[in-house]
Amino acid sequence: MKKMTMDLKMRTEKRNLIIRRILYFFLAAVSFVIISTVKTTLPLPLLLIDLGVCTAAFEFDSPMYCSVYGCFCGLLLDIAEDTLFCFNGIILTFCCLMVSLIFYCYLHRKLLNFILLNFTVILVQGALHYLFYYLLWGYDRNKEILTEIFIPELIATNIFGIVVFGVYKLIGHFLGAVREHYIEEQTGI
C-alpha cells in the first residue's frame, strides 16, 4: 500500500511541475504583452527580469531549466524593447543560472534574498544596456537617460519584483511538493 502512495505522490508532483512551468511561460507571455503594448511617459517595470530571477529562486534545483527560462525571458525582452536580438537573452541566461546556483548552494528562499539578487540582476542588465547603447557611442544626453529612464526603471522593476515573488509563492504553495500525511493505527488499547 505504501508503494501506491509513493507512485501517486510522484505522479502528483510531476503533474504539479508541468502545470507550474506552463504557468511560468504564461506569465512571461502576459508580461511581454504588457511591456510591448502599454505606452506611457513613465518608465515601465521590466517584469520579464523579475520573472526570470523569481523562477531561478523557486526552481533552483534545476539550473538548466532556470537558464533556459532566463534566455526565453531575455529574448522576449529584446523583442519588447526593440534592442539587439540576444542581448538581454545572454545576460538573463547567465544571471538566472547564477541566481539558481546561489539559491541552491547558499541562500534560503526569502523575500530579502530575492530582492537583493533581483536588484543585482536589474543593475547588471541596466548597466550593460546603458554602456553598450549610450555611453560607448558618446550619446549627448546619456546622463539624462540614466537619471530619467534607467534609475526609475530599476526602482519600479525591483518593487514589482515583490509582487512577482508573492505570485510565485502562491503557485509554489498550491502546486509545490506534495506533503505526505500518514495515519497510524493504535494497537492494543
GROMACS .gro file of C-alpha atoms in nm:
model
  189
    1MET     CA    1   0.000   0.000   0.000
    2LYS     CA    2   0.290   0.235   0.069
    3LYS     CA    3   0.417   0.178  -0.288
    4MET     CA    4   0.089   0.305  -0.432
    5THR     CA    5   0.116   0.611  -0.213
    6MET     CA    6   0.467   0.681  -0.342
    7ASP     CA    7   0.355   0.628  -0.703
    8LEU     CA    8   0.063   0.861  -0.652
    9LYS     CA    9   0.292   1.118  -0.487
   10MET     CA   10   0.541   1.102  -0.777
   11ARG     CA   11   0.266   1.139  -1.038
   12THR     CA   12   0.112   1.431  -0.850
   13GLU     CA   13   0.449   1.607  -0.818
   14LYS     CA   14   0.521   1.552  -1.188
   15ARG     CA   15   0.178   1.693  -1.278
   16ASN     CA   16   0.236   1.993  -1.049
   17LEU     CA   17   0.577   2.055  -1.207
   18ILE     CA   18   0.428   2.059  -1.558
   19ILE     CA   19   0.143   2.291  -1.455
   20ARG     CA   20   0.386   2.521  -1.271
   21ARG     CA   21   0.613   2.553  -1.571
   22ILE     CA   22   0.321   2.617  -1.805
   23LEU     CA   23   0.209   2.893  -1.569
   24TYR     CA   24   0.560   3.041  -1.574
   25PHE     CA   25   0.556   3.062  -1.953
   26PHE     CA   26   0.204   3.206  -1.945
   27LEU     CA   27   0.319   3.476  -1.700
   28ALA     CA   28   0.611   3.556  -1.932
   29ALA     CA   29   0.373   3.590  -2.227
   30VAL     CA   30   0.141   3.820  -2.029
   31SER     CA   31   0.438   4.032  -1.917
   32PHE     CA   32   0.562   4.054  -2.276
   33VAL     CA   33   0.221   4.178  -2.389
   34ILE     CA   34   0.214   4.436  -2.108
   35ILE     CA   35   0.565   4.564  -2.182
   36SER     CA   36   0.512   4.586  -2.557
   37THR     CA   37   0.162   4.734  -2.567
   38VAL     CA   38   0.139   4.978  -2.276
   39LYS     CA   39   0.260   5.321  -2.383
   40THR     CA   40   0.326   5.571  -2.108
   41THR     CA   41   0.563   5.854  -2.032
   42LEU     CA   42   0.670   5.680  -1.711
   43PRO     CA   43   0.927   5.401  -1.730
   44LEU     CA   44   0.759   5.060  -1.715
   45PRO     CA   45   0.899   4.788  -1.491
   46LEU     CA   46   1.077   4.511  -1.678
   47LEU     CA   47   0.862   4.229  -1.543
   48LEU     CA   48   1.043   3.971  -1.754
   49ILE     CA   49   1.359   4.021  -1.549
   50ASP     CA   50   1.158   3.970  -1.229
   51LEU     CA   51   1.004   3.653  -1.372
   52GLY     CA   52   1.341   3.511  -1.471
   53VAL     CA   53   1.501   3.580  -1.134
   54CYS     CA   54   1.197   3.456  -0.942
   55THR     CA   55   1.193   3.134  -1.143
   56ALA     CA   56   1.561   3.088  -1.063
   57ALA     CA   57   1.480   3.139  -0.694
   58PHE     CA   58   1.190   2.891  -0.688
   59GLU     CA   59   1.320   2.627  -0.931
   60PHE     CA   60   1.682   2.635  -0.812
   61ASP     CA   61   1.709   2.256  -0.811
   62SER     CA   62   1.702   2.263  -1.193
   63PRO     CA   63   1.963   2.523  -1.303
   64MET     CA   64   1.938   2.420  -1.668
   65TYR     CA   65   1.566   2.498  -1.673
   66CYS     CA   66   1.634   2.830  -1.499
   67SER     CA   67   1.889   2.931  -1.761
   68VAL     CA   68   1.658   2.831  -2.049
   69TYR     CA   69   1.370   3.024  -1.893
   70GLY     CA   70   1.601   3.322  -1.837
   71CYS     CA   71   1.703   3.307  -2.203
   72PHE     CA   72   1.337   3.295  -2.306
   73CYS     CA   73   1.254   3.597  -2.089
   74GLY     CA   74   1.560   3.780  -2.221
   75LEU     CA   75   1.463   3.716  -2.583
   76LEU     CA   76   1.110   3.839  -2.514
   77LEU     CA   77   1.261   4.149  -2.351
   78ASP     CA   78   1.478   4.205  -2.659
   79ILE     CA   79   1.171   4.194  -2.880
   80ALA     CA   80   0.967   4.418  -2.648
   81GLU     CA   81   1.241   4.681  -2.609
   82ASP     CA   82   1.347   4.656  -2.975
   83THR     CA   83   1.710   4.601  -2.884
   84LEU     CA   84   1.974   4.383  -3.044
   85PHE     CA   85   1.840   4.028  -3.056
   86CYS     CA   86   2.000   3.802  -2.791
   87PHE     CA   87   2.148   4.095  -2.594
   88ASN     CA   88   1.917   4.052  -2.295
   89GLY     CA   89   1.886   3.681  -2.369
   90ILE     CA   90   2.255   3.623  -2.298
   91ILE     CA   91   2.252   3.846  -1.991
   92LEU     CA   92   1.945   3.682  -1.835
   93THR     CA   93   2.064   3.331  -1.921
   94PHE     CA   94   2.383   3.383  -1.727
   95CYS     CA   95   2.217   3.577  -1.442
   96CYS     CA   96   1.937   3.323  -1.392
   97LEU     CA   97   2.188   3.039  -1.389
   98MET     CA   98   2.395   3.218  -1.126
   99VAL     CA   99   2.090   3.306  -0.914
  100SER     CA  100   1.969   2.946  -0.917
  101LEU     CA  101   2.313   2.821  -0.815
  102ILE     CA  102   2.338   3.082  -0.539
  103PHE     CA  103   1.997   2.978  -0.401
  104TYR     CA  104   2.089   2.612  -0.437
  105CYS     CA  105   2.421   2.641  -0.251
  106TYR     CA  106   2.394   2.934  -0.011
  107LEU     CA  107   2.066   3.116   0.034
  108HIS     CA  108   1.718   3.036   0.157
  109ARG     CA  109   1.415   3.138  -0.046
  110LYS     CA  110   1.333   3.455   0.149
  111LEU     CA  111   1.198   3.785   0.021
  112LEU     CA  112   1.502   3.986   0.126
  113ASN     CA  113   1.740   3.748  -0.052
  114PHE     CA  114   1.525   3.768  -0.364
  115ILE     CA  115   1.512   4.148  -0.354
  116LEU     CA  116   1.890   4.175  -0.325
  117LEU     CA  117   1.959   3.931  -0.608
  118ASN     CA  118   1.684   4.080  -0.823
  119PHE     CA  119   1.833   4.426  -0.770
  120THR     CA  120   2.174   4.292  -0.868
  121VAL     CA  121   2.043   4.135  -1.190
  122ILE     CA  122   1.848   4.451  -1.281
  123LEU     CA  123   2.158   4.659  -1.211
  124VAL     CA  124   2.376   4.435  -1.430
  125GLN     CA  125   2.124   4.440  -1.716
  126GLY     CA  126   2.070   4.816  -1.690
  127ALA     CA  127   2.442   4.891  -1.666
  128LEU     CA  128   2.523   4.680  -1.971
  129HIS     CA  129   2.232   4.829  -2.164
  130TYR     CA  130   2.341   5.182  -2.074
  131LEU     CA  131   2.705   5.107  -2.153
  132PHE     CA  132   2.652   4.946  -2.491
  133TYR     CA  133   2.369   5.167  -2.617
  134TYR     CA  134   2.450   5.514  -2.484
  135LEU     CA  135   2.783   5.559  -2.309
  136LEU     CA  136   3.001   5.371  -2.556
  137TRP     CA  137   2.875   5.571  -2.853
  138GLY     CA  138   2.906   5.907  -2.680
  139TYR     CA  139   2.536   5.989  -2.685
  140ASP     CA  140   2.487   6.356  -2.595
  141ARG     CA  141   2.207   6.311  -2.343
  142ASN     CA  142   2.336   5.996  -2.173
  143LYS     CA  143   2.318   6.144  -1.822
  144GLU     CA  144   1.955   6.242  -1.872
  145ILE     CA  145   1.879   5.890  -1.999
  146LEU     CA  146   2.044   5.747  -1.688
  147THR     CA  147   1.856   5.965  -1.440
  148GLU     CA  148   1.518   5.980  -1.616
  149ILE     CA  149   1.484   5.628  -1.757
  150PHE     CA  150   1.725   5.372  -1.615
  151ILE     CA  151   1.715   5.458  -1.245
  152PRO     CA  152   1.330   5.487  -1.224
  153GLU     CA  153   1.303   5.167  -1.431
  154LEU     CA  154   1.540   4.992  -1.189
  155ILE     CA  155   1.336   5.102  -0.887
  156ALA     CA  156   0.999   5.014  -1.044
  157THR     CA  157   1.122   4.674  -1.157
  158ASN     CA  158   1.254   4.588  -0.814
  159ILE     CA  159   0.929   4.699  -0.645
  160PHE     CA  160   0.719   4.491  -0.883
  161GLY     CA  161   0.953   4.201  -0.812
  162ILE     CA  162   0.790   4.180  -0.468
  163VAL     CA  163   0.451   4.122  -0.635
  164VAL     CA  164   0.602   3.859  -0.865
  165PHE     CA  165   0.761   3.687  -0.563
  166GLY     CA  166   0.419   3.673  -0.395
  167VAL     CA  167   0.260   3.522  -0.706
  168TYR     CA  168   0.534   3.259  -0.728
  169LYS     CA  169   0.495   3.184  -0.358
  170LEU     CA  170   0.123   3.118  -0.415
  171ILE     CA  171   0.200   2.898  -0.716
  172GLY     CA  172   0.455   2.707  -0.508
  173HIS     CA  173   0.207   2.667  -0.223
  174PHE     CA  174  -0.068   2.518  -0.439
  175LEU     CA  175   0.147   2.337  -0.696
  176GLY     CA  176   0.463   2.263  -0.498
  177ALA     CA  177   0.591   1.944  -0.343
  178VAL     CA  178   0.328   1.707  -0.212
  179ARG     CA  179   0.332   1.667   0.164
  180GLU     CA  180   0.273   1.317   0.289
  181HIS     CA  181   0.032   1.253   0.572
  182TYR     CA  182   0.024   0.920   0.742
  183ILE     CA  183  -0.238   0.798   0.982
  184GLU     CA  184  -0.106   0.548   1.231
  185GLU     CA  185  -0.331   0.293   1.389
  186GLN     CA  186  -0.320   0.241   1.762
  187THR     CA  187  -0.279  -0.116   1.870
  188GLY     CA  188  -0.364  -0.286   2.195
  189ILE     CA  189  -0.587  -0.039   2.372
   0.00000   0.00000   0.00000
